[in-house]
Short mmCIF file of C-alpha atoms in Angstrom, two decimals:
data_model
loop_
_atom_site.label_atom_id
_atom_site.label_comp_id
_atom_site.label_asym_id
_atom_site.label_seq_id
_atom_site.Cartn_x
_atom_site.Cartn_y
_atom_site.Cartn_z
CA ASN A 1 61.43 -21.60 131.82
CA ARG A 2 59.94 -18.80 128.80
CA LEU A 3 59.10 -22.33 126.81
CA GLY A 4 56.95 -23.42 129.87
CA ALA A 5 55.36 -20.14 130.76
CA LYS A 6 54.41 -19.72 126.93
CA LEU A 7 53.19 -23.20 127.21
CA PHE A 8 51.72 -22.44 130.52
CA ASN A 9 49.56 -19.05 128.42
CA ARG A 10 48.16 -21.19 125.58
CA SER A 11 47.18 -24.23 127.82
CA GLU A 12 44.91 -21.09 130.03
CA VAL A 13 44.45 -19.59 126.80
CA LEU A 14 43.00 -22.94 125.78
CA ASN A 15 41.37 -23.89 128.55
CA ASN A 16 39.68 -20.34 128.37
CA LYS A 17 38.06 -20.83 124.82
CA ILE A 18 37.05 -24.23 125.71
CA LYS A 19 35.01 -23.04 129.02
CA ASP A 20 33.39 -20.26 126.36
CA VAL A 21 32.44 -22.95 123.84
CA GLU A 22 30.61 -25.13 126.79
CA ILE A 23 28.89 -22.26 127.72
CA THR A 24 27.59 -21.34 124.25
CA LEU A 25 26.31 -25.27 123.76
CA SER A 26 24.40 -24.63 127.05
CA LYS A 27 22.91 -21.43 125.91
CA GLU A 28 22.11 -22.85 122.88
CA ASN A 29 21.15 -25.63 124.63
CA LEU A 30 18.44 -24.26 126.53
CA LEU A 31 17.04 -21.66 123.53
CA GLU A 32 16.39 -25.12 121.53
CA GLN A 33 14.35 -26.54 124.78
CA MET A 34 12.56 -23.33 124.93
CA GLN A 35 12.54 -23.29 121.27
CA ASP A 36 8.52 -25.46 121.68
CA THR A 37 7.56 -22.25 124.02
CA ILE A 38 8.36 -19.73 122.14
CA GLU A 39 6.76 -21.29 118.66
CA ILE A 40 3.60 -22.36 120.65
CA ALA A 41 3.36 -18.26 121.81
CA ASP A 42 4.13 -17.19 118.37
CA ARG A 43 1.14 -19.48 116.40
CA PHE A 44 -1.14 -18.25 119.27
CA THR A 45 -0.32 -14.36 118.81
CA ASN A 46 0.36 -14.46 115.37
CA SER A 47 -2.76 -16.41 113.69
CA ASP A 48 -6.10 -15.35 112.28
CA GLY A 49 -8.28 -17.27 115.00
CA LEU A 50 -10.46 -16.57 117.56
CA TYR A 51 -9.86 -17.38 121.26
CA ASP A 52 -12.03 -17.90 124.53
CA ILE A 53 -11.06 -15.77 127.17
CA GLY A 54 -11.42 -19.12 129.74
CA ASN A 55 -8.42 -21.20 127.96
CA PHE A 56 -6.71 -17.87 127.41
CA ALA A 57 -6.75 -17.49 131.30
CA LYS A 58 -5.50 -21.31 131.51
CA ILE A 59 -2.54 -20.25 128.75
CA LEU A 60 -1.71 -17.40 131.13
CA ASP A 61 -1.77 -19.57 134.06
CA ILE A 62 -1.57 -16.59 136.48
CA LYS A 63 -1.76 -17.41 139.64
CA GLY A 64 -5.23 -15.75 141.11
CA LEU A 65 -6.22 -14.79 137.48
CA GLY A 66 -8.23 -17.15 136.39
CA ARG A 67 -11.69 -17.68 133.72
CA ASN A 68 -13.50 -15.11 136.46
CA ASN A 69 -11.07 -13.08 137.26
CA LEU A 70 -9.95 -12.44 134.19
CA PHE A 71 -13.78 -11.50 133.48
CA LYS A 72 -13.62 -9.71 136.29
CA TRP A 73 -9.88 -7.45 135.15
CA LEU A 74 -11.67 -6.49 131.53
CA LYS A 75 -14.71 -5.57 133.49
CA GLU A 76 -12.93 -3.01 136.27
CA SER A 77 -10.34 -2.19 133.52
CA LYS A 78 -13.58 -1.15 131.69
CA ILE A 79 -12.46 -3.38 128.22
CA LEU A 80 -15.36 -5.07 128.85
CA MET A 81 -19.02 -3.92 129.93
CA ASP A 82 -20.78 -5.61 132.74
CA THR A 83 -22.59 -7.32 129.90
CA ASN A 84 -19.21 -9.06 128.44
CA SER A 85 -19.66 -6.49 125.25
CA PRO A 86 -16.41 -5.13 124.55
CA TYR A 87 -16.13 -0.99 124.92
CA ALA A 88 -16.05 0.80 121.40
CA MET A 89 -12.84 1.14 121.28
CA TYR A 90 -11.32 -2.01 122.44
CA SER A 91 -14.34 -3.83 120.11
CA ASP A 92 -11.18 -4.26 117.77
CA TYR A 93 -9.27 -6.51 120.23
CA PHE A 94 -12.64 -8.87 120.33
CA LYS A 95 -15.52 -10.97 117.79
CA VAL A 96 -18.93 -10.77 119.97
CA ILE A 97 -20.70 -14.19 119.32
CA PRO A 98 -24.30 -15.08 120.27
CA VAL A 99 -24.77 -18.28 122.77
CA THR A 100 -27.91 -19.72 124.02
CA LYS A 101 -28.44 -21.96 126.57
CA PHE A 102 -31.39 -23.12 128.54
CA GLY A 103 -33.85 -21.11 125.76
CA PHE A 104 -31.69 -17.17 126.97
CA THR A 105 -29.59 -15.83 124.45
CA SER A 106 -26.00 -14.22 126.17
CA ILE A 107 -23.12 -12.69 124.33
CA LYS A 108 -19.58 -14.54 124.48
CA PRO A 109 -17.00 -12.30 123.46
CA LEU A 110 -14.09 -14.26 121.95
CA LEU A 111 -10.21 -12.47 121.60
CA LYS A 112 -8.98 -11.86 118.20
CA SER A 113 -4.82 -12.05 117.87
CA LYS A 114 -4.45 -8.83 118.67
CA GLY A 115 -6.40 -8.74 121.34
CA ILE A 116 -4.33 -11.61 123.19
CA SER A 117 -1.35 -9.12 122.50
CA PHE A 118 -2.81 -5.74 123.68
CA ILE A 119 -4.44 -7.92 127.13
CA VAL A 120 -0.71 -9.34 127.84
CA LYS A 121 0.65 -6.14 126.95
CA ARG A 122 -1.62 -4.52 129.56
CA LEU A 123 -0.82 -6.88 132.42
CA ILE A 124 2.75 -6.96 131.97
CA LYS A 125 1.85 -3.03 132.76
CA GLU A 126 0.42 -3.53 135.10
CA GLY A 127 2.77 -5.84 137.16
CA ARG A 128 0.96 -9.17 136.79
CA ILE A 129 3.03 -10.81 134.09
CA GLU A 130 6.58 -10.84 134.79
CA THR A 131 9.03 -9.73 132.25
CA LYS A 132 12.51 -10.02 131.81
CA SER A 133 15.12 -7.72 130.11
CA TYR A 134 17.26 -9.95 127.48
CA LYS A 135 20.25 -9.23 130.49
CA GLU A 136 18.48 -10.66 132.82
CA ILE A 137 17.64 -14.23 130.82
CA ILE A 138 21.19 -14.03 129.84
CA GLU A 139 22.04 -13.77 133.85
CA ASP A 140 19.78 -16.42 135.06
CA MET A 141 20.75 -19.01 132.78
CA ASN A 142 24.52 -18.38 133.75
CA ASN A 143 23.22 -18.82 136.77
CA LYS A 144 21.63 -22.04 135.97
CA LEU A 145 24.60 -23.34 134.22
CA GLU A 146 27.08 -22.63 137.62
CA LEU A 147 24.99 -24.08 139.39
CA ALA A 148 24.33 -27.24 136.95
CA SER A 149 27.95 -27.56 136.83
#
């Protein structure tokens, strides 16, 4: 009986370890799948480039916050003036370039990398972008794994 109980306990311990390894591998696989998205976001926010606000709105992909509504929000938030020029306190986040169409010259604000970070943080603060804690992400991953099993 004792030998059988020991073998049963060892078997149970091994089965639990195997389950832990399988869960870890599944989480690593999920993180690998997310890596491309993480790298794109990293390049987007850590580069020295300038970004069109309309393209930025497409990348954000927030329902109801396309190019026009993003401009509207930037103006309502007193980040951009009605002329699309940034207010002085936000001018470090933009580069303004002249654009000529049909013989008229207007200005076009382009986002700098730090402007992207600033806007994303503001949108998160206002609840327009949903964020999750590390713990919530792990719980979501575990729930997806349970559903997949």
